[in-house]
Amino acid sequence: MANISSVGISSGVLTSDLIDKLVNAEREPTENRLNFKEESVTAELSLFGQIQSAVTDLRLPARALANPDAFNELNAVGGGSTFTASAGAGASAGNYTLEVTALAKSHSLSTDNLADPDITTLGTGTLNISIGSDTAVIEIDSSNNTLNGIAAAINEDDTVGVTASVINSGSGFKLVISSDETGLENAIDIQVIDTGDGDNDDEFGLSQLSYTTGATQLTQNQLATDAAFSLNGIAITRSSNVVDDVITGVTLNLSSTNAGAPASLTISRDVDSITEKVSEFVESYNKLQALISENTNYNADNPSASGLLVGDSSTRSINNQIRNILGGTIQGLEGETVRSLAEIGISTSKDSGQLSFNEVTFKSALASNPAAVEGIFADQGRTSDGQIEFVRAGLATEVGEYAINVTQLATRGELTGSVALGVSTLIDDDNNEFTLTVDGVTSGTITLTNGSYTEAELLTEMQSQINADSALAGSGVSVAVTLDGTDQIVITSTSYGSNSTVEINSVDTNTAAQLGLAVGVGIDGLDVEGTINGETATGSGQILTAASDDESEGINVRVTGGALGARGSVSYIEGVGEQLVDLINSFLDQTGVITAKNERLNAELDNITQDRAKLELRVSSLNERLVRQFTAADILIGRLNSTQDFITQQLDAIIGSNKQD
């Protein structure tokens, strides 16, 4: 490392090689110590990274079990080849019988066999193809009046749901027109204006494509039909074979009929799915536990073979906190028959710390007390009053039981008419239109169908027409129309709270006199008011939200009715899954034990880097100093050698002179 190559020329001893050896002797102990420390810290950082990954992996199944919906997943079984079913949000357990007598079918029409799809022409004119209230107007002229041309023209128009195709029957070509959707409401009507021969109904020219009352020139290959079935003996029809509005949350897919042989349908808790989630949780915990055990094990016979994390406080803290959650009784479930993991088949080995999972015990507990098993894992709220529902809790909500007191119930906005309806009411052009604003949303013109109505019929017509308004429906706003005790019309918003309002904006000439509805504002709704845990809560509609900076902060309950005053309590239970998610999140936050451990180890690596830099400065300085010292000594030795040579020469000269004398 010496930077002067001439060092040692004079002495032959104080060489650059000697400087390098002295510098290395100074460097080596410190460098070895830093290398050892860096390897140790790097290994610990890598190993702790594995623990962090395992902890994060545990959070995934814990979060799944923390969701109450995980324990309410339902499975639909039954139907055989007749139907399949799936259960989703809002479904409830139950048993049903289903008998399918007819499947929904689309309408299909076709022409007779024709010679050539690109040459044979069918005349000119207009096809008015209708499904329900929608009509497509298809112009046919000399440029598109072949089978293929007409099919293309029909398919280019998307006004109605029909598809046209040309098929080879083996005896010629047919134009086939089919509805895209099934059901009677999707039956096809085709009226023809035949400009070729002027006859719109005969079997010649373009009119051979007619299929309407009095002119059915096309062949009906398949009749448009509704699906017909009975559920628990109740006769039902639907336009589609996919039925999702009969059993709440359940979708039925009808595939064949089973008249006379009803099939069973069972909607039940999906025990296997829940069990699989718990099994994944146990497996993730055991992987973490095995990793910690392996690396914190102390080998008394050979201490050097002990785990790298023996005595590590961070690892010990993580392990202890997780095990404390898993081994304890869930607060809030003390009075239940199921209160801990051990009571639902999840036990801890004293030797290994691993969890074992008895699926039989778990499924038995789930069947006998599903709410308690859910409470073992999930975030759960319970109320003691049947007309108060737990909605949710917040991140700051503490486990506990909190008293509820209601001082005002929520109401809905409403507007009441001023005239009692008679036995029948005539709706005509002078009283059939009005506009209104509901919950701040203004409708378009509401038009009642002219005619004579009984009281019940008129209420149904008004409610139907208001709720069909695109502006109101598009904003999720709706009303109920009823009569009060004096037979006056009452229009009530279906929402609750201070934002629930009804206002009449405009009416016809005779609306006020005959229906009692005049321009004006109704009575606004009220928000629920009360306290939770003795603190004033915030009301919004029927939802009562606990006060901030209170133990109950974040709790929301829905008050659907009942008396004013003390209304029991709401209990908040935080199960193992929710507790673990919160705990692991705390490990990983900015001040958490995992974050702090990683920061400390990385800081040690930074210190080692700085120590290496300091070492380099020190040995560089030593090297320069030795070079200077060796160079000075070498120069001095060189001078001494020169003096020695001079003295030697002088002595040799004196000795030589004496010999001559």
Coordinates of C-alpha atoms in Angstrom, one line a residue, residues 349-599:
S349 CA -49.6 -28.3 22.1
K350 CA -47.6 -27.5 25.3
D351 CA -44.4 -29.0 23.7
S352 CA -44.3 -27.5 20.2
G353 CA -46.7 -24.5 20.6
Q354 CA -48.4 -25.7 17.4
L355 CA -52.2 -25.6 17.0
S356 CA -54.2 -28.8 16.3
F357 CA -57.6 -28.6 14.6
N358 CA -60.4 -31.1 15.3
E359 CA -62.8 -30.6 12.4
V360 CA -65.5 -32.8 13.9
T361 CA -65.6 -30.8 17.2
F362 CA -65.5 -27.5 15.2
K363 CA -68.5 -28.5 12.9
S364 CA -70.5 -29.6 15.9
A365 CA -69.9 -26.3 17.7
L366 CA -70.8 -24.4 14.5
A367 CA -74.0 -26.3 14.2
S368 CA -75.1 -25.9 17.8
N369 CA -74.0 -22.3 18.4
P370 CA -73.1 -20.5 15.2
A371 CA -73.3 -17.0 16.7
A372 CA -70.8 -17.9 19.4
V373 CA -68.4 -19.5 17.0
E374 CA -68.6 -16.4 14.8
G375 CA -67.9 -14.3 17.9
I376 CA -64.7 -16.4 18.6
F377 CA -63.3 -15.1 15.3
A378 CA -65.2 -12.1 14.0
D379 CA -66.0 -8.5 14.8
Q380 CA -69.5 -8.9 16.2
G381 CA -72.2 -6.7 17.8
R382 CA -75.2 -7.7 19.7
T383 CA -78.2 -5.8 21.0
S384 CA -80.6 -6.7 23.7
D385 CA -83.6 -4.9 22.1
G386 CA -85.2 -6.6 19.0
Q387 CA -86.0 -3.3 17.4
I388 CA -82.4 -2.1 17.6
E389 CA -79.9 -3.6 15.1
F390 CA -76.1 -3.5 15.4
V391 CA -74.7 -2.0 12.1
R392 CA -70.9 -1.7 12.6
A393 CA -68.1 -0.7 14.9
G394 CA -65.1 1.4 14.2
L395 CA -61.3 1.1 14.6
A396 CA -61.4 2.9 17.9
T397 CA -64.3 0.9 19.4
E398 CA -63.4 -0.8 22.6
V399 CA -64.8 -4.2 23.6
G400 CA -67.6 -3.8 26.0
E401 CA -71.3 -3.4 26.7
Y402 CA -72.9 0.1 26.2
A403 CA -76.3 1.3 27.3
I404 CA -78.7 2.8 24.7
N405 CA -81.3 5.5 25.4
V406 CA -83.6 6.8 22.7
T407 CA -85.2 10.2 23.1
Q408 CA -86.6 10.5 19.5
L409 CA -87.5 8.0 16.9
A410 CA -86.7 8.6 13.2
T411 CA -89.7 9.5 11.0
R412 CA -90.2 9.8 7.2
G413 CA -91.2 12.9 5.3
E414 CA -94.8 12.9 4.1
L415 CA -97.4 15.1 2.5
T416 CA -101.1 14.6 3.2
G417 CA -103.9 15.7 0.9
S418 CA -106.9 17.8 1.9
V419 CA -109.8 16.0 0.3
A420 CA -111.2 12.6 1.2
L421 CA -111.4 10.2 -1.7
G422 CA -114.7 8.8 -2.7
V423 CA -115.6 5.2 -3.5
S424 CA -114.4 5.9 -7.0
T425 CA -112.3 8.6 -8.6
L426 CA -112.2 9.6 -12.3
I427 CA -108.8 10.5 -13.6
D428 CA -108.9 12.6 -16.8
D429 CA -106.8 15.2 -18.6
D430 CA -107.7 17.8 -15.9
N431 CA -106.2 15.9 -12.9
N432 CA -103.8 13.3 -14.3
E433 CA -100.5 15.2 -14.2
F434 CA -98.3 16.6 -11.4
T435 CA -94.7 17.0 -10.4
L436 CA -93.1 16.6 -7.0
T437 CA -89.8 16.6 -5.1
V438 CA -88.8 13.7 -2.9
D439 CA -85.7 13.7 -0.7
G440 CA -84.5 16.7 -2.7
V441 CA -84.9 15.0 -6.1
T442 CA -87.4 16.6 -8.5
S443 CA -89.4 14.3 -10.7
G444 CA -90.4 14.7 -14.3
T445 CA -94.1 15.0 -15.1
I446 CA -96.0 12.2 -13.4
T447 CA -98.9 11.1 -15.6
L448 CA -101.7 8.9 -14.3
T449 CA -103.5 6.7 -16.7
N450 CA -107.0 8.1 -17.4
G451 CA -109.9 6.0 -16.1
S452 CA -112.1 5.3 -13.2
Y453 CA -110.4 4.0 -10.0
T454 CA -111.4 2.5 -6.7
E455 CA -109.4 3.9 -3.7
A456 CA -107.0 1.0 -3.7
E457 CA -106.5 1.1 -7.5
L458 CA -105.8 4.8 -7.4
L459 CA -103.2 4.5 -4.6
T460 CA -101.5 1.7 -6.6
E461 CA -101.5 3.7 -9.8
M462 CA -100.1 6.8 -8.1
Q463 CA -97.3 4.9 -6.3
S464 CA -96.4 3.0 -9.5
Q465 CA -96.2 6.1 -11.7
I466 CA -94.2 8.1 -9.1
N467 CA -91.7 5.3 -8.5
A468 CA -91.3 4.7 -12.2
D469 CA -90.1 8.3 -12.8
S470 CA -86.6 8.1 -14.2
A471 CA -85.2 11.0 -12.1
L472 CA -86.5 9.6 -8.8
A473 CA -85.6 6.0 -9.6
G474 CA -82.2 6.9 -10.9
S475 CA -81.4 8.5 -7.5
G476 CA -82.8 5.6 -5.5
V477 CA -85.7 7.6 -4.3
S478 CA -89.2 6.2 -3.9
V479 CA -92.5 6.7 -2.0
A480 CA -95.4 4.8 -0.6
V481 CA -98.9 6.1 -1.3
T482 CA -101.6 5.4 1.3
L483 CA -104.8 6.8 2.9
D484 CA -105.0 8.3 6.4
G485 CA -107.9 7.7 8.8
T486 CA -110.1 10.2 6.9
D487 CA -109.4 8.7 3.5
Q488 CA -107.0 11.5 2.4
I489 CA -104.0 10.6 0.2
V490 CA -100.7 10.4 2.0
I491 CA -97.5 10.4 0.0
T492 CA -94.6 9.2 2.2
S493 CA -90.9 9.0 1.4
T494 CA -89.5 5.5 2.0
S495 CA -86.3 7.0 3.6
Y496 CA -86.0 8.2 7.2
G497 CA -84.5 11.3 8.7
S498 CA -84.2 15.1 8.2
N499 CA -83.4 14.6 4.5
S500 CA -86.6 12.8 4.0
T501 CA -89.0 15.3 2.4
V502 CA -92.1 15.4 0.0
E503 CA -93.1 18.5 -1.8
I504 CA -95.7 19.0 -4.6
N505 CA -94.4 21.4 -7.3
S506 CA -97.2 21.5 -9.8
V507 CA -100.7 20.1 -10.3
D508 CA -103.4 20.0 -12.9
T509 CA -106.6 22.2 -12.9
N510 CA -108.7 19.9 -10.8
T511 CA -106.1 18.0 -8.9
A512 CA -106.5 20.0 -5.7
A513 CA -110.3 19.8 -5.7
Q514 CA -110.6 16.1 -6.7
L515 CA -107.5 14.5 -5.2
G516 CA -106.6 17.0 -2.4
L517 CA -103.1 17.5 -3.7
A518 CA -102.0 21.1 -4.1
V519 CA -98.6 22.8 -4.5
G520 CA -96.9 22.9 -1.1
V521 CA -94.4 21.4 1.3
G522 CA -95.2 18.3 3.5
I523 CA -93.8 17.4 6.9
D524 CA -90.1 16.7 6.9
G525 CA -88.8 13.5 8.5
L526 CA -86.8 13.4 11.8
D527 CA -83.5 11.8 12.7
V528 CA -83.3 9.4 15.6
E529 CA -81.9 11.0 18.8
G530 CA -80.5 9.4 21.9
T531 CA -77.3 8.4 23.8
I532 CA -74.9 5.5 23.7
N533 CA -72.9 4.8 26.9
G534 CA -74.4 7.9 28.4
E535 CA -72.9 10.2 25.8
T536 CA -75.0 12.1 23.2
A537 CA -75.0 10.1 19.9
T538 CA -75.4 11.5 16.4
G539 CA -78.6 10.6 14.6
S540 CA -78.9 10.2 10.8
G541 CA -82.2 8.7 9.7
Q542 CA -82.6 5.6 11.8
I543 CA -78.8 5.3 12.5
L544 CA -77.5 6.3 15.9
T545 CA -73.7 6.8 16.0
A546 CA -71.8 6.8 19.3
A547 CA -69.8 9.9 20.3
S548 CA -66.2 10.4 19.5
D549 CA -63.6 10.2 22.3
D550 CA -65.7 7.6 24.1
E551 CA -65.1 3.8 24.6
S552 CA -68.1 3.2 22.3
E553 CA -66.7 5.4 19.5
G554 CA -67.5 4.0 16.1
I555 CA -70.6 2.0 17.1
N556 CA -73.6 2.4 14.8
V557 CA -77.0 1.0 15.6
R558 CA -80.3 1.2 13.6
V559 CA -83.3 2.0 15.7
T560 CA -86.3 0.7 13.8
G561 CA -89.0 1.4 16.3
G562 CA -90.1 0.9 19.9
A563 CA -90.6 3.1 22.9
L564 CA -88.6 6.1 24.1
G565 CA -86.3 5.8 27.0
A566 CA -83.8 3.1 28.1
R567 CA -83.6 0.5 25.4
G568 CA -81.1 -2.0 26.8
S569 CA -77.6 -2.2 25.5
V570 CA -75.3 -3.0 22.6
S571 CA -72.3 -5.3 23.1
Y572 CA -69.2 -5.2 21.0
I573 CA -67.2 -8.4 20.8
E574 CA -63.8 -8.6 19.1
G575 CA -62.9 -12.1 18.1
V576 CA -59.5 -13.8 17.6
G577 CA -59.5 -12.9 13.9
E578 CA -60.2 -9.2 14.5
Q579 CA -57.8 -9.0 17.4
L580 CA -55.0 -10.6 15.4
V581 CA -55.5 -8.3 12.4
D582 CA -55.3 -5.3 14.8
L583 CA -52.2 -6.7 16.6
I584 CA -50.4 -7.5 13.4
N585 CA -51.2 -4.1 12.0
S586 CA -49.7 -2.6 15.2
F587 CA -46.5 -4.8 14.7
L588 CA -46.1 -3.3 11.2
D589 CA -47.0 0.4 11.8
Q590 CA -44.4 3.1 12.2
T591 CA -43.8 2.4 15.9
G592 CA -44.5 -1.3 15.8
V593 CA -42.1 -4.0 17.1
I594 CA -41.4 -5.4 13.6
T595 CA -40.7 -1.9 12.1
A596 CA -38.5 -1.0 15.1
K597 CA -36.5 -4.3 14.8
N598 CA -35.9 -3.8 11.1
E599 CA -34.9 -0.2 11.7

